[in-house]
């Protein structure tokens, strides 16, 4: 296989910490004193040595063991190392040892020894180099949310290593880290190898384990929406899954029970009954927030992971108005908030509704400056879930008085001695709490209160009146209203004119009465005179009365009309009389 034919030389990069051993010119220097290498790889134990002038080296060798006679055993003569060791030539006093195709049993301390032609001319470089040979093993660590496969060694490999992970014979990771996180699926096989080393790859088969990997540790989603909580599971080959159940931590809900336990038709199971399962919950409610876990049953056993499942949080939306109350012209920010960050939309765009109508799309509503027209009921929704809107929140915008105006009652010309009431009205929020009345060219205020009554009005009251409305947010003066006081004399004069006219009519009618009396006989004269006398209930009399009370010219016109009606009759009479 490709894995096995990979290069076979481990190049050990060594710290340049030279370890010099010895005295008086005798020394052995190992470039590194401790090496960790993989089984099957090749190592060089770098070494150099010195000895005093005048000596000639006759023998050099490496050893790990001492024989029964307390002699060091030359590695080259050790049957365990046959074909695995090479001494580099002694030129340049280089004593490097190469060991190929490492075996686990080669873990030992390696020491270099040399002997010269002189008496006592021998030297061993203690302490030697410690070699640890390790093989690869796959460790499966099931964390809460995934499976971590670690290509482990018993010692830390010397130098930089690249760990390669294969999933079903394809490279899925090549990294300096020996760990690989994965969704473990039943059909998967994983292999691990170290790049460049002819060391057997080790494999792990998901099929050997009972395991569950939830696709999410946490899910945050909107109230009213739907969610899929899913996982992959594995189990030893030979088992057949007969049932998968999702349950809430604490109380166990078997699938049919969930359907009848308040979830109604909101729960659905999806999955292939072989390697994955999904719990689908629709029309989510806040009380669905819980930790959901799976367990499954095979034809041979029940299995239930002990580690946590998926924690579901169902959030509603809430409009927050900052500041809570605002005065026109200030700045107000409306934000739409959730209790958790939405899993499928961490940075949502919100749709804003004002009084039930879509106004805008934005993260937050920034009203600067805010106007009284912005006041209203606001709610928000997440784009894509426009139908799931928040409860409404009312934005109240306070403002100082606007549109301050004065009205008068009764309207029209005011007669001396009568009363008149002025009323101030204004649009303000909060409502106006102080009204002050002024008369133009009069410094001090005339009155306070929304209405101002002037009783027994006199001509000096004539003038322009205005009011000031205040509400703690501001104040505003109305435009002035002119009050004209009509003098009483005017009405007396009018009455006099009226009386004169009536008298005139009576005088003009006199010949008519005379004629009438002549035509029907004298006995009726008394009755006729009585009918001519103004009846206190007659229209004419009433009209005159009204005229004194009110200066309406209409009334005067009526009086004139009735007299002019009479006149033509009088005009016609003289001709009759002449006849
Ligand atoms: C080994 O790794 C270290 C740290 O990642 C790096 O600085 C160094 O260059 C590497 N050495 C080689 C020979 O790749
Ligand atoms: C959940 O799964 C169903 C069926 O596969 C799919 O139609 C739906 O879109 C999924 N819903 C979500 C919120 O992912
Ligand atoms: C004053 O009131 C009138 C009628 O109610 C309205 O049309 C007008 O817009 C208001 N003016 C202001 C400044 O509010
Ligand atoms: C209203 O008129 C009064 C009296 O003239 C004055 O003191 C006040 O400042 C005016 N208010 C406003 C808002 O103009």
mmCIF file with all atom_site columns, N, CA, C and O and ligand atoms in Angstrom, residues 438 443 466 468 475-477, ligand 4:
data_model
loop_
_atom_site.group_PDB
_atom_site.id
_atom_site.type_symbol
_atom_site.label_atom_id
_atom_site.label_alt_id
_atom_site.label_comp_id
_atom_site.label_asym_id
_atom_site.label_entity_id
_atom_site.label_seq_id
_atom_site.pdbx_PDB_ins_code
_atom_site.Cartn_x
_atom_site.Cartn_y
_atom_site.Cartn_z
_atom_site.occupancy
_atom_site.B_iso_or_equiv
_atom_site.pdbx_formal_charge
_atom_site.auth_seq_id
_atom_site.auth_comp_id
_atom_site.auth_asym_id
_atom_site.auth_atom_id
_atom_site.pdbx_PDB_model_num
ATOM   1  N N  . UNK A 1 438 ? -53.323 86.337 28.595 1.00 0.00 ? 438 UNK A N  1
ATOM   2  C CA . UNK A 1 438 ? -52.745 87.676 28.475 1.00 0.00 ? 438 UNK A CA 1
ATOM   3  C C  . UNK A 1 438 ? -53.638 88.525 27.590 1.00 0.00 ? 438 UNK A C  1
ATOM   4  O O  . UNK A 1 438 ? -54.346 88.016 26.717 1.00 0.00 ? 438 UNK A O  1
ATOM   5  N N  . UNK A 1 443 ? -49.024 94.111 30.667 1.00 0.00 ? 443 UNK A N  1
ATOM   6  C CA . UNK A 1 443 ? -47.849 93.314 31.030 1.00 0.00 ? 443 UNK A CA 1
ATOM   7  C C  . UNK A 1 443 ? -48.214 92.078 31.839 1.00 0.00 ? 443 UNK A C  1
ATOM   8  O O  . UNK A 1 443 ? -47.763 90.974 31.526 1.00 0.00 ? 443 UNK A O  1
ATOM   9  N N  . UNK A 1 466 ? -54.793 86.545 24.225 1.00 0.00 ? 466 UNK A N  1
ATOM   10 C CA . UNK A 1 466 ? -54.145 85.304 23.818 1.00 0.00 ? 466 UNK A CA 1
ATOM   11 C C  . UNK A 1 466 ? -53.791 84.499 25.055 1.00 0.00 ? 466 UNK A C  1
ATOM   12 O O  . UNK A 1 466 ? -53.787 85.025 26.168 1.00 0.00 ? 466 UNK A O  1
ATOM   13 N N  . UNK A 1 468 ? -51.273 81.312 26.817 1.00 0.00 ? 468 UNK A N  1
ATOM   14 C CA . UNK A 1 468 ? -50.003 80.587 26.770 1.00 0.00 ? 468 UNK A CA 1
ATOM   15 C C  . UNK A 1 468 ? -50.256 79.194 27.353 1.00 0.00 ? 468 UNK A C  1
ATOM   16 O O  . UNK A 1 468 ? -50.827 79.077 28.437 1.00 0.00 ? 468 UNK A O  1
ATOM   17 N N  . UNK A 1 475 ? -43.658 75.615 25.950 1.00 0.00 ? 475 UNK A N  1
ATOM   18 C CA . UNK A 1 475 ? -44.846 76.460 26.025 1.00 0.00 ? 475 UNK A CA 1
ATOM   19 C C  . UNK A 1 475 ? -45.058 77.095 24.671 1.00 0.00 ? 475 UNK A C  1
ATOM   20 O O  . UNK A 1 475 ? -44.142 77.174 23.851 1.00 0.00 ? 475 UNK A O  1
ATOM   21 N N  . UNK A 1 476 ? -46.302 77.521 24.426 1.00 0.00 ? 476 UNK A N  1
ATOM   22 C CA . UNK A 1 476 ? -46.595 78.161 23.143 1.00 0.00 ? 476 UNK A CA 1
ATOM   23 C C  . UNK A 1 476 ? -47.733 79.145 23.339 1.00 0.00 ? 476 UNK A C  1
ATOM   24 O O  . UNK A 1 476 ? -48.708 78.835 24.035 1.00 0.00 ? 476 UNK A O  1
ATOM   25 N N  . UNK A 1 477 ? -47.583 80.311 22.736 1.00 0.00 ? 477 UNK A N  1
ATOM   26 C CA . UNK A 1 477 ? -48.639 81.320 22.805 1.00 0.00 ? 477 UNK A CA 1
ATOM   27 C C  . UNK A 1 477 ? -49.537 81.192 21.589 1.00 0.00 ? 477 UNK A C  1
ATOM   28 O O  . UNK A 1 477 ? -49.077 80.913 20.487 1.00 0.00 ? 477 UNK A O  1
HETATM 29 C C1 . LIG B 2 .   ? -46.072 84.254 25.639 1.00 0.00 ? 4   LIG B C1 1
HETATM 30 O O1 . LIG B 2 .   ? -46.360 85.567 25.999 1.00 0.00 ? 4   LIG B O1 1
HETATM 31 C C2 . LIG B 2 .   ? -45.872 85.962 27.284 1.00 0.00 ? 4   LIG B C2 1
HETATM 32 C C3 . LIG B 2 .   ? -46.367 87.368 27.551 1.00 0.00 ? 4   LIG B C3 1
HETATM 33 O O2 . LIG B 2 .   ? -46.168 88.170 26.432 1.00 0.00 ? 4   LIG B O2 1
HETATM 34 C C4 . LIG B 2 .   ? -44.364 85.894 27.296 1.00 0.00 ? 4   LIG B C4 1
HETATM 35 O O3 . LIG B 2 .   ? -43.883 86.222 28.582 1.00 0.00 ? 4   LIG B O3 1
HETATM 36 C C5 . LIG B 2 .   ? -43.967 84.493 26.941 1.00 0.00 ? 4   LIG B C5 1
HETATM 37 O O4 . LIG B 2 .   ? -42.569 84.410 26.844 1.00 0.00 ? 4   LIG B O4 1
HETATM 38 C C6 . LIG B 2 .   ? -44.579 84.059 25.621 1.00 0.00 ? 4   LIG B C6 1
HETATM 39 N N1 . LIG B 2 .   ? -44.314 82.721 25.430 1.00 0.00 ? 4   LIG B N1 1
HETATM 40 C C7 . LIG B 2 .   ? -43.844 82.216 24.298 1.00 0.00 ? 4   LIG B C7 1
HETATM 41 C C8 . LIG B 2 .   ? -43.598 80.771 24.230 1.00 0.00 ? 4   LIG B C8 1
HETATM 42 O O5 . LIG B 2 .   ? -43.616 82.911 23.319 1.00 0.00 ? 4   LIG B O5 1
#
